[in-house]
XYZ file of C-alpha atoms in Angstrom:
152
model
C -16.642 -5.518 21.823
C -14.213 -8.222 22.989
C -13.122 -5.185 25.961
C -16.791 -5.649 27.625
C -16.054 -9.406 28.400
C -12.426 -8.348 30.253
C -10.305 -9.295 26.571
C -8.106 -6.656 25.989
C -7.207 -7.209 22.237
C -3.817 -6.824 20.448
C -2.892 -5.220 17.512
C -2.756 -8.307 15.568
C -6.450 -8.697 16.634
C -7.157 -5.555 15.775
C -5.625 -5.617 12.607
C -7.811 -8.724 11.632
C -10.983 -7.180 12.264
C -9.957 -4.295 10.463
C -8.834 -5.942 7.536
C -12.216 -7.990 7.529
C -14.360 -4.234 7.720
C -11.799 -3.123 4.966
C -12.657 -6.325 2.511
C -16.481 -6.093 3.504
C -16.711 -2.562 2.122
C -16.799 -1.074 5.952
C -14.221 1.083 5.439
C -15.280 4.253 7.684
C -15.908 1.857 10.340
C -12.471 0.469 9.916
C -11.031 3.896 9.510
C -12.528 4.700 12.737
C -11.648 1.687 14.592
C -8.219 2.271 13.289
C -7.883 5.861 14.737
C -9.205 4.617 18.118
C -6.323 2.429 18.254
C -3.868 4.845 20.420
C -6.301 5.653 23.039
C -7.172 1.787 23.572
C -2.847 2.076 24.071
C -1.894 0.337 20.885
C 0.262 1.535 18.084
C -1.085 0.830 14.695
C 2.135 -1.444 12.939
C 3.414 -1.788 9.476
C 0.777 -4.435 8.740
C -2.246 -2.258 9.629
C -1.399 0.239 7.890
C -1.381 -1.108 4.852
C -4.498 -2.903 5.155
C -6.479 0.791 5.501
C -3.905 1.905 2.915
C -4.724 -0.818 0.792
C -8.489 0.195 1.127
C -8.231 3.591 0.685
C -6.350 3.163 -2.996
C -9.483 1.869 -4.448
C -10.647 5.129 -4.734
C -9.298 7.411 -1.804
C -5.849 7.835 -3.292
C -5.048 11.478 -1.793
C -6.033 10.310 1.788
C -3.595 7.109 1.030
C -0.641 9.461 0.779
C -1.828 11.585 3.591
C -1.643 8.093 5.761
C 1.581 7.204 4.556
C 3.150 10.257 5.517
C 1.420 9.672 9.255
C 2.212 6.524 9.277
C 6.147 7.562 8.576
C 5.902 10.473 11.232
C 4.810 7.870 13.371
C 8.448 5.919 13.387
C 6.534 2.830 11.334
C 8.292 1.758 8.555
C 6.348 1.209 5.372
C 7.511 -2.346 3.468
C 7.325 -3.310 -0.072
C 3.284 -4.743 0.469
C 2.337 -1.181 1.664
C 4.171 0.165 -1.609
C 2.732 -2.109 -3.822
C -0.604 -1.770 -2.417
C -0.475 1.975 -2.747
C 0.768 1.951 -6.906
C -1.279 -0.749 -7.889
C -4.074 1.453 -6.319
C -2.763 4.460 -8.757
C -2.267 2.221 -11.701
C -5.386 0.817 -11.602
C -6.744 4.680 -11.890
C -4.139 5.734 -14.310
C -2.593 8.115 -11.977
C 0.916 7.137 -13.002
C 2.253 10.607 -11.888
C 1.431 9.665 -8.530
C 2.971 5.554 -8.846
C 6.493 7.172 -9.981
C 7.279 9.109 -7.056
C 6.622 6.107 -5.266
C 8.397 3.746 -6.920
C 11.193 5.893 -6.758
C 11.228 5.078 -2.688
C 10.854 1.688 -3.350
C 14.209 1.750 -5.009
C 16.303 3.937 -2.362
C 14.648 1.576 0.403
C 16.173 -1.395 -1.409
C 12.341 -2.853 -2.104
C 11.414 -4.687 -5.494
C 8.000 -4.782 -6.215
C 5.638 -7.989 -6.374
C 4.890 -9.292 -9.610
C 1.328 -7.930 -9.824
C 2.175 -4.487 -9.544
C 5.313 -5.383 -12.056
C 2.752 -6.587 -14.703
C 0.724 -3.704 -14.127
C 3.693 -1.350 -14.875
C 4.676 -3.141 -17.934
C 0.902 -3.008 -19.053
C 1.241 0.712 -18.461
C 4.583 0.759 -19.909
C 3.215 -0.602 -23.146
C 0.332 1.870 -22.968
C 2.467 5.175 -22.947
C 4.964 3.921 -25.043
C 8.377 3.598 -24.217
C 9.122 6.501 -21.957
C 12.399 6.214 -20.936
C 12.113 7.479 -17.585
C 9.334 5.365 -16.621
C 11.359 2.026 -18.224
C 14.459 3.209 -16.258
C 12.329 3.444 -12.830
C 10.682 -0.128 -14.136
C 14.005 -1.408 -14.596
C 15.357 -0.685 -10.766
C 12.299 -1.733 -9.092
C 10.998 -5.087 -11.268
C 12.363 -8.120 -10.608
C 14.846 -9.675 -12.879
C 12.587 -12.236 -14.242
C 12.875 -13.472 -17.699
C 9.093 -13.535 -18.243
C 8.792 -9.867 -17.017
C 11.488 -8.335 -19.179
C 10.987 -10.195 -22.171
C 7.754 -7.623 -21.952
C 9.694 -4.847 -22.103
């Protein structure tokens, strides 16, 4: 790659070539790239992570919560895109046992989510019925938009 030619790349680099493997269905080769990333002396950041995060909900959902928790022993800090990545990836497979938990440390990090994922838990919301536990967790984590709630 770019390292034959005497281009040492950076993460952000890195994290675009990823990303492009990741949205051109490459994702082993991403994955891979992505673990070579500490011997090539680069730490993977918040951004990164959530792009192979991001990837890995579309089906991979147990190996997404097995990188979170690496990427947390790590010292990186997930934000509110790597949460929102990771539920709409479980909403969109009806895991929401799996979204609530997370959701839940959206909240006590002080993270709303986007309002994608927000439509998709209202969608759910209205597909359970109104559970209240699930519309108190919707209620700390949506955004107080009139459009939103006026679903609920």
């Amino acid at each position: 790659m770019m390292e034959d030619t005497g281009v040492n790349p950076n993460i952000i680099a890195y994290a675009i070539v990823i990303d492009g493997l990741c949205k051109g269905g490459k994702l082993e080769i991403a994955r891979d790239l992505f673990n070579q990333l500490p011997s090539k002396g680069l730490q993977p950041d918040t951004q990164t992570y959530s792009i192979i995060i991001g990837s890995l909900c579309q089906g991979l959902t147990e190996d997404a919560k097995v990188l979170l928790s690496e990427m947390e022993k790590s010292g990186c800090a997930p934000n509110s895109a790597t949460y929102d990545v990771m539920i709409q990836g479980f909403l969109k497979r009806n895991e929401l046992q799996n979204a609530m938990p997370l959701m839940e440390e959206m909240y006590k990090r002080g993270f709303l989510v986007d309002s994608s994922t927000a439509s998709m838990l209202l969608d759910q919301l209205q597909g359970k019925g109104k559970d209240d536990i699930l519309l108190e967790l919707i209620k700390k984590v949506v955004p107080k938009d009139k459009d939103l709630f006026g679903k609920i």
